Coordinates of C-alpha atoms in Angstrom, one line a residue:
M1 CA 96.1 -39.5 -63.2
L2 CA 99.1 -40.2 -61.0
G3 CA 98.2 -43.8 -60.0
G4 CA 99.8 -45.3 -56.9
S5 CA 98.9 -47.9 -54.3
V6 CA 95.7 -48.3 -52.4
L7 CA 97.3 -46.6 -49.4
T8 CA 98.2 -43.5 -51.4
A9 CA 94.8 -43.5 -53.0
L10 CA 93.3 -43.6 -49.5
I11 CA 95.4 -40.7 -48.4
R12 CA 94.5 -38.6 -51.4
F13 CA 90.8 -39.4 -51.1
T14 CA 90.9 -38.5 -47.4
I15 CA 92.7 -35.2 -47.9
S16 CA 90.5 -34.2 -50.8
L17 CA 87.2 -35.0 -49.0
A18 CA 88.4 -33.4 -45.7
G19 CA 89.5 -30.3 -47.6
T20 CA 86.1 -30.1 -49.3
I21 CA 84.2 -30.5 -46.0
L22 CA 86.4 -27.9 -44.3
L23 CA 85.9 -25.3 -47.1
F24 CA 82.1 -25.9 -47.2
C25 CA 81.8 -25.6 -43.4
L26 CA 83.6 -22.3 -43.4
M27 CA 80.9 -20.9 -45.7
S28 CA 77.7 -22.6 -44.5
E29 CA 75.6 -22.7 -41.3
P30 CA 75.2 -26.2 -39.9
R31 CA 71.8 -27.6 -39.0
F32 CA 73.1 -29.2 -35.8
G33 CA 75.5 -28.3 -33.0
R34 CA 79.3 -28.4 -33.5
K35 CA 79.8 -31.9 -32.0
K36 CA 77.0 -33.6 -33.8
T37 CA 78.0 -32.0 -37.1
A38 CA 81.6 -33.2 -36.6
V39 CA 80.4 -36.8 -35.9
C40 CA 78.0 -36.8 -38.9
Y41 CA 80.7 -35.6 -41.3
S42 CA 83.3 -38.0 -39.8
C43 CA 81.0 -41.0 -40.3
F44 CA 80.0 -39.9 -43.8
G45 CA 83.6 -39.3 -44.7
V46 CA 84.8 -42.8 -43.5
A47 CA 82.1 -44.5 -45.4
L48 CA 82.6 -42.6 -48.6
V49 CA 86.4 -43.0 -48.6
A50 CA 86.0 -46.7 -48.0
L51 CA 83.7 -47.1 -51.0
A52 CA 86.2 -45.1 -53.1
C53 CA 89.0 -47.3 -52.1
V54 CA 87.0 -50.4 -53.0
W55 CA 86.3 -48.9 -56.4
Y56 CA 90.0 -48.1 -56.8
V57 CA 90.9 -51.8 -56.2
I58 CA 88.3 -53.0 -58.6
D59 CA 89.0 -50.6 -61.5
W60 CA 91.6 -48.0 -60.7
K61 CA 91.5 -46.4 -64.2
S62 CA 87.8 -45.5 -64.1
C63 CA 88.2 -44.6 -60.5
I64 CA 90.8 -41.9 -60.9
K65 CA 88.7 -40.3 -63.7
I66 CA 85.3 -40.3 -62.1
T67 CA 85.9 -40.5 -58.4
P68 CA 86.4 -36.7 -57.7
I69 CA 83.1 -35.8 -59.3
A70 CA 81.3 -38.9 -57.9
M71 CA 82.5 -38.2 -54.3
Y72 CA 81.6 -34.6 -54.6
V73 CA 78.0 -35.5 -55.8
C74 CA 77.6 -37.7 -52.7
F75 CA 79.0 -35.0 -50.5
A76 CA 76.7 -32.4 -52.0
V77 CA 73.6 -34.6 -51.3
F78 CA 74.7 -35.1 -47.7
A79 CA 75.6 -31.4 -47.3
L80 CA 72.1 -30.3 -48.3
F81 CA 70.8 -32.4 -45.5
I82 CA 73.2 -31.1 -42.9
S83 CA 73.2 -27.4 -43.9
R84 CA 70.7 -25.0 -42.3
D85 CA 70.8 -22.7 -45.3
H86 CA 68.0 -22.3 -47.9
V87 CA 68.2 -25.0 -50.6
F88 CA 69.2 -22.6 -53.4
L89 CA 71.8 -20.9 -51.2
S90 CA 73.3 -24.2 -50.2
I91 CA 73.5 -25.3 -53.8
Y92 CA 75.3 -22.0 -54.6
K93 CA 77.8 -22.6 -51.8
L94 CA 78.3 -26.2 -52.9
A95 CA 79.1 -24.9 -56.4
L96 CA 81.6 -22.4 -55.0
T97 CA 83.1 -25.3 -52.9
F98 CA 83.3 -27.3 -56.1
Y99 CA 85.3 -24.5 -57.7
L100 CA 87.7 -24.4 -54.7
M101 CA 88.0 -28.2 -54.8
A102 CA 88.9 -28.2 -58.4
F103 CA 91.5 -25.6 -57.6
F104 CA 93.4 -27.7 -55.1
L105 CA 92.9 -30.9 -57.1
V106 CA 94.1 -29.6 -60.4
G107 CA 96.8 -27.5 -58.7
G108 CA 98.2 -30.5 -56.9
I109 CA 98.2 -32.7 -60.0
K110 CA 99.7 -30.1 -62.3
I111 CA 102.4 -29.1 -59.9
A112 CA 103.4 -32.7 -59.4
V113 CA 103.4 -33.4 -63.2
I114 CA 105.2 -30.3 -64.3
F115 CA 107.8 -29.8 -61.5
F116 CA 108.2 -33.2 -59.7
D117 CA 107.9 -35.8 -62.5
R118 CA 104.5 -37.1 -61.5
N119 CA 105.6 -37.7 -57.9
I120 CA 102.5 -38.8 -55.9
W121 CA 103.7 -37.3 -52.6
A122 CA 104.3 -34.0 -54.3
D123 CA 100.6 -34.0 -55.3
I124 CA 99.5 -34.9 -51.8
I125 CA 101.7 -32.3 -50.1
T126 CA 100.6 -29.6 -52.6
R127 CA 96.9 -30.4 -52.0
I128 CA 97.4 -30.0 -48.2
I129 CA 99.2 -26.7 -48.7
L130 CA 96.6 -25.3 -51.1
I131 CA 93.7 -26.4 -48.8
L132 CA 95.3 -24.7 -45.8
I133 CA 95.9 -21.5 -47.8
L134 CA 92.3 -21.5 -49.0
A135 CA 90.9 -22.3 -45.5
Y136 CA 93.0 -19.6 -43.9
Y137 CA 92.0 -17.0 -46.4
L138 CA 88.3 -17.9 -46.2
N139 CA 88.4 -17.9 -42.4
K140 CA 90.3 -14.6 -42.0
K141 CA 89.1 -12.6 -45.0
L142 CA 85.9 -13.9 -46.6
K143 CA 83.9 -16.0 -44.1
D144 CA 81.9 -13.1 -42.7
S145 CA 81.4 -11.6 -46.1
I146 CA 80.3 -14.9 -47.7
R147 CA 77.8 -15.5 -45.0
G148 CA 76.5 -12.0 -45.2
F149 CA 76.5 -12.4 -49.0
G150 CA 74.5 -15.6 -48.5
Y151 CA 71.9 -13.6 -46.5
Y152 CA 71.6 -11.1 -49.4
V153 CA 71.4 -13.9 -52.0
E154 CA 68.6 -15.6 -50.0
N155 CA 66.6 -12.4 -49.6
E156 CA 67.5 -10.3 -52.7
V157 CA 68.3 -12.7 -55.6
D158 CA 65.7 -14.4 -57.7
R159 CA 66.0 -18.2 -58.3
F160 CA 66.8 -17.7 -62.0
S161 CA 69.9 -15.6 -61.2
V162 CA 71.1 -18.1 -58.6
T163 CA 70.6 -20.9 -61.2
V164 CA 72.7 -19.0 -63.8
M165 CA 75.4 -18.4 -61.2
I166 CA 75.5 -22.1 -60.3
I167 CA 75.5 -23.3 -64.0
S168 CA 78.4 -21.0 -64.8
L169 CA 80.4 -22.4 -62.0
L170 CA 79.7 -26.0 -62.9
F171 CA 80.4 -25.6 -66.6
G172 CA 83.7 -23.9 -66.0
I173 CA 84.9 -26.5 -63.5
G174 CA 83.5 -29.4 -65.6
F175 CA 85.7 -28.3 -68.5
I176 CA 88.8 -28.1 -66.2
L177 CA 88.1 -31.6 -64.7
N178 CA 87.5 -33.2 -68.1
P179 CA 88.8 -36.7 -67.6
D180 CA 89.2 -37.4 -71.3
V181 CA 91.9 -34.7 -71.8
N182 CA 95.3 -36.1 -70.7
E183 CA 97.8 -34.0 -72.7
Q184 CA 99.8 -31.5 -70.7
T185 CA 100.6 -29.0 -73.5
P186 CA 101.2 -25.3 -72.7
Y187 CA 97.9 -24.6 -74.5
R188 CA 96.0 -27.0 -72.2
L189 CA 97.6 -25.3 -69.2
F190 CA 96.6 -21.9 -70.6
Q191 CA 93.0 -23.1 -71.1
I192 CA 92.9 -24.3 -67.5
F193 CA 94.3 -21.1 -66.1
M194 CA 91.9 -18.9 -68.2
N195 CA 88.9 -21.0 -67.1
F196 CA 89.8 -20.7 -63.4
F197 CA 90.4 -16.9 -63.9
L198 CA 87.2 -16.2 -65.9
T199 CA 85.0 -18.4 -63.7
G200 CA 86.4 -16.8 -60.5
A201 CA 86.2 -13.3 -62.0
L202 CA 82.5 -13.9 -62.9
Q203 CA 81.7 -15.0 -59.4
L204 CA 83.6 -12.1 -57.9
L205 CA 81.6 -9.7 -60.0
V206 CA 78.3 -11.3 -58.9
F207 CA 79.5 -11.4 -55.3
R208 CA 80.2 -7.7 -55.3
L209 CA 77.0 -6.9 -57.2
Y210 CA 74.7 -8.6 -54.7
L211 CA 76.7 -7.5 -51.8
H212 CA 76.2 -3.9 -53.0
I213 CA 72.4 -4.6 -53.4
G214 CA 72.2 -5.9 -49.9
R215 CA 74.2 -3.1 -48.4
E216 CA 72.0 -0.6 -50.3
K217 CA 68.9 -2.2 -48.6
E218 CA 70.6 -1.8 -45.3
Y219 CA 71.2 1.8 -46.0
R220 CA 67.5 2.2 -46.8
K221 CA 66.7 0.6 -43.5
E222 CA 68.9 3.1 -41.7
N223 CA 67.2 5.9 -43.6
Q224 CA 63.8 4.6 -42.5
L225 CA 65.1 4.6 -38.9
M226 CA 66.1 8.2 -39.3
D227 CA 62.6 9.0 -40.7
M228 CA 61.1 7.2 -37.8
N229 CA 63.2 9.1 -35.3
Q230 CA 62.2 12.4 -36.9
R231 CA 58.5 11.5 -36.5
L232 CA 59.1 10.5 -32.8
L233 CA 60.8 13.8 -32.2
E234 CA 57.8 15.6 -33.8
R235 CA 55.5 13.7 -31.5
N236 CA 57.6 14.6 -28.5
M237 CA 57.7 18.3 -29.6
E238 CA 53.9 18.2 -29.8
L239 CA 53.7 16.8 -26.2
L240 CA 56.1 19.5 -25.1
E241 CA 54.2 22.3 -26.8
E242 CA 50.9 21.0 -25.3
S243 CA 52.5 21.0 -21.8
V244 CA 53.8 24.6 -22.3
E245 CA 50.4 25.8 -23.5
S246 CA 48.7 23.9 -20.7
G247 CA 50.9 25.6 -18.2
K248 CA 50.2 29.0 -19.6
R249 CA 46.4 28.4 -19.4
V250 CA 46.7 27.2 -15.8
R251 CA 48.7 30.3 -14.8
H252 CA 46.2 32.6 -16.6
D253 CA 43.1 30.9 -15.2
I254 CA 44.4 30.6 -11.6
R255 CA 43.9 34.3 -11.1
H256 CA 40.3 34.2 -12.2
H257 CA 39.7 31.1 -9.9
N258 CA 41.3 32.9 -7.0
A259 CA 39.1 36.0 -7.6
V260 CA 35.9 33.9 -7.7
I261 CA 36.8 31.9 -4.6
G262 CA 37.8 35.2 -2.8
E263 CA 34.5 36.8 -3.7
Y264 CA 32.6 33.7 -2.4
A265 CA 34.6 33.9 0.8
R266 CA 33.9 37.6 1.4
R267 CA 30.2 36.9 1.1
G268 CA 30.4 33.9 3.4
Q269 CA 29.0 31.6 0.7
T270 CA 30.7 28.3 1.9
E271 CA 28.4 26.0 -0.1
E272 CA 29.1 27.9 -3.3
I273 CA 32.9 27.6 -2.7
L274 CA 32.6 23.8 -2.2
A275 CA 30.5 23.5 -5.4
Y276 CA 32.9 25.6 -7.4
L277 CA 36.0 23.7 -6.1
K278 CA 34.3 20.4 -7.1
E279 CA 33.5 21.7 -10.6
Y280 CA 37.1 22.9 -10.9
Q281 CA 38.5 19.5 -9.8
E282 CA 36.3 17.7 -12.4
D283 CA 37.4 20.1 -15.1
T284 CA 41.1 19.6 -14.1
E285 CA 40.8 15.8 -14.2
E286 CA 39.3 15.9 -17.7
N287 CA 42.2 17.9 -19.0
L288 CA 44.9 15.6 -17.5
A289 CA 47.0 13.5 -19.8
E290 CA 45.5 10.1 -20.4
Y291 CA 47.0 7.4 -18.2
I292 CA 47.6 4.3 -20.3
C293 CA 50.4 2.4 -18.5
A294 CA 53.1 2.9 -15.9
N295 CA 56.0 3.2 -18.5
T296 CA 56.4 6.9 -19.0
A297 CA 57.9 6.7 -22.5
V298 CA 55.3 4.3 -23.8
N299 CA 52.5 6.2 -22.1
N300 CA 53.6 9.5 -23.7
I301 CA 54.0 8.1 -27.2
L302 CA 50.7 6.2 -27.1
S303 CA 48.9 9.2 -25.7
A304 CA 50.2 11.4 -28.6
Y305 CA 49.2 8.9 -31.3
T306 CA 45.8 8.2 -29.6
R307 CA 45.0 12.0 -29.7
K308 CA 46.1 12.1 -33.3
A309 CA 43.9 9.1 -34.2
R310 CA 40.8 10.3 -32.4
G311 CA 41.3 13.7 -34.0
E312 CA 40.9 11.9 -37.3
Q313 CA 37.6 10.4 -36.1
I314 CA 39.2 6.9 -35.6
E315 CA 37.9 4.8 -32.8
V316 CA 40.8 3.7 -30.6
T317 CA 40.7 0.8 -28.0
L318 CA 43.8 0.3 -25.8
D319 CA 44.5 -2.7 -23.6
V320 CA 47.9 -2.1 -22.2
E321 CA 49.6 -3.8 -19.2
L322 CA 53.2 -2.6 -19.0
S323 CA 55.2 -2.0 -15.9
R324 CA 57.5 0.9 -15.3
N325 CA 60.6 -1.1 -16.0
P326 CA 59.8 -4.1 -18.3
A327 CA 63.5 -5.0 -18.8
I328 CA 63.2 -3.9 -22.5
S329 CA 64.8 -0.7 -23.7
G330 CA 62.3 2.1 -23.7
L331 CA 63.7 3.2 -27.1
D332 CA 63.1 -0.2 -28.6
L333 CA 59.5 -0.3 -27.2
V334 CA 58.8 3.2 -28.6
T335 CA 60.3 2.1 -32.0
I336 CA 57.9 -0.8 -32.3
L337 CA 54.8 0.8 -30.9
A338 CA 55.2 4.2 -32.7
N339 CA 55.8 2.5 -36.0
A340 CA 52.9 0.1 -35.5
Y341 CA 50.5 2.9 -34.4
E342 CA 51.7 5.2 -37.2
N343 CA 51.1 2.5 -39.8
A344 CA 47.7 1.7 -38.3
I345 CA 46.6 5.4 -38.5
Y346 CA 47.9 5.5 -42.1
G347 CA 45.9 2.4 -43.0
C348 CA 42.7 4.0 -41.6
M349 CA 43.3 7.3 -43.4
E350 CA 43.7 5.4 -46.7
V351 CA 40.3 3.8 -46.0
K352 CA 38.8 7.2 -45.4
K353 CA 40.0 8.3 -48.8
S354 CA 38.4 5.3 -50.5
P355 CA 34.8 5.4 -51.9
Q356 CA 33.5 2.9 -49.3
K357 CA 34.1 5.3 -46.3
R358 CA 34.0 2.4 -43.8
P359 CA 34.1 3.3 -40.1
C360 CA 37.7 3.0 -38.9
S361 CA 39.1 1.7 -35.7
I362 CA 42.4 0.7 -34.1
H363 CA 42.8 -1.9 -31.3
L364 CA 46.2 -2.1 -29.5
T365 CA 47.0 -4.8 -26.9
I366 CA 50.2 -5.1 -24.9
K367 CA 50.5 -8.0 -22.4
K368 CA 53.3 -9.6 -20.5
K369 CA 53.1 -13.4 -20.2
K370 CA 55.9 -15.0 -18.2
N371 CA 59.1 -14.0 -20.0
K372 CA 57.3 -12.9 -23.2
L373 CA 55.9 -9.5 -24.2
V374 CA 52.9 -9.9 -26.6
I375 CA 51.9 -6.9 -28.8
Y376 CA 48.8 -7.1 -30.9
C377 CA 47.6 -4.3 -33.2
S378 CA 44.7 -4.4 -35.6
N379 CA 43.3 -1.6 -37.7
T380 CA 40.9 -1.1 -40.5
C381 CA 42.6 -1.2 -43.9
R382 CA 41.8 -1.5 -47.6
V383 CA 40.6 -5.0 -48.5
E384 CA 43.0 -5.0 -51.5
T385 CA 46.1 -4.3 -49.3
E386 CA 48.7 -6.9 -50.3
L387 CA 51.6 -8.6 -48.5
V388 CA 54.8 -9.7 -50.2
N389 CA 56.7 -12.5 -48.5
G390 CA 54.6 -12.0 -45.4
L391 CA 55.3 -8.3 -45.2
P392 CA 53.1 -5.3 -46.2
K393 CA 54.3 -3.3 -49.2
P394 CA 55.8 0.1 -48.3
E395 CA 53.0 1.9 -50.0
S396 CA 50.5 0.2 -47.6
T397 CA 52.3 1.6 -44.5
G398 CA 53.3 5.1 -45.7
G399 CA 56.8 3.9 -46.7
I400 CA 58.4 3.4 -43.3
G401 CA 57.9 1.4 -40.2
V402 CA 57.9 -2.3 -41.0
L403 CA 61.6 -2.7 -41.4
S404 CA 62.3 -0.8 -38.1
I405 CA 59.8 -3.1 -36.3
I406 CA 61.5 -6.2 -37.7
K407 CA 65.0 -5.0 -36.9
T408 CA 64.1 -4.2 -33.3
A409 CA 62.1 -7.5 -32.9
E410 CA 65.1 -9.6 -34.2
K411 CA 67.2 -7.9 -31.5
Y412 CA 65.1 -9.8 -28.9
Q413 CA 64.7 -13.0 -31.0
G414 CA 61.1 -12.0 -31.5
E415 CA 58.5 -13.7 -33.7
Y416 CA 56.2 -11.6 -35.8
D417 CA 53.6 -11.8 -38.5
F418 CA 51.4 -9.5 -40.6
K419 CA 48.1 -10.3 -42.4
N420 CA 45.1 -8.7 -44.0
D421 CA 42.0 -10.4 -42.6
N422 CA 39.4 -9.2 -45.2
G423 CA 39.9 -5.5 -44.5
T424 CA 41.4 -5.7 -41.0
F425 CA 45.2 -5.4 -40.9
I426 CA 46.7 -7.5 -38.1
F427 CA 50.2 -7.2 -36.6
R428 CA 51.3 -9.6 -34.0
L429 CA 54.6 -9.7 -32.2
I430 CA 56.1 -11.9 -29.4
I431 CA 59.5 -10.8 -28.0
N432 CA 61.6 -12.4 -25.3
I433 CA 62.1 -10.3 -22.2
P434 CA 65.8 -10.4 -21.2
S435 CA 66.4 -12.3 -18.0
V436 CA 69.0 -9.7 -16.8
S437 CA 67.3 -7.3 -14.5
V438 CA 67.3 -3.6 -15.3
T439 CA 69.1 -1.3 -12.9
G440 CA 66.7 0.3 -10.6
T441 CA 64.1 -2.4 -10.7
K442 CA 63.1 -4.4 -7.7

């Protein structure tokens, strides 16, 4: 549009491509490390700019019309390879980058044409200024929101919606960058401005819509955590009430035991005293809280849920090896185990309500292997229990639990999976044990 020598074309190509790469990098997650990513982009940029300059020398008229879109298509293919984001999410971010690229390209050209009599250097300087303004605003104000929005798009939005968003962007910018329209009438400028405004407003509305959807889901997760905490408090209250009742019984019964032992002593019945004391000891040991592991918090919560499960005629098998201080927060362990156990009991109770009335069982294993903590929980469940995207539906777990487990597992970079093995629901989790020692451990 503005012509110029090969040197000025080289400068404009370099600035435009560098600006596009910069804006895309601010929104995307690279597949490789920072140094390797910089080297890849640099090599790609040098090769692409060189080819564009060769094209400019051969046929500069067709080059200045088609090069921006052609270079962007090449960049888009390369960016899909180097980005770590999901394909649909990367395509959406590329479309958004295309919108921003059109903004500084058209902005530079129009300012140079209208205010500086088609001065090439005015176009170049304007492009640099607009790129810096966009990059600064993205980095300071929108980078975290866009990346968070990307997470919501990847997890909440169906592919049809993403496709519509991308097409709306491309159509709007395709009209703005139409190479066959050369007149610079006020009406043409008004059309360009309105296209930028409407396309940007549409994306802003969609951005806010799905950001709201994602945040609403986060609120639901927090609400589920509150429900989980309430259930944990209920279990702890049950433990406390049982301890109080046990203490009352001990205080009440000790008087009778003393009276019996005293009567035996007065009669000189030593053998009877020893036999009675042995019987008393056996009875006391039977009523002691079940010892499951050395960690007090985990032992208490597993004891409470085990009593609840056995009270519902559910067979329970525990294989727990856990030290007193496993370098993982007791609250996090309780969150995972309580939710897994609660969901297992719920799954068994649903089976008991079904016509088959199959025998129900729960098997829980906790093992430490090197710097990993392995948790395995299986329980009887309905054969028709479905999973969506690898996760059980809320109605299959009583409505809470799974999201709390996932959130806690991700805190320790854990790996987890759920599956229904023909009527046996299996939950597996491997979490990394932090290398930093816990205060008080030896």
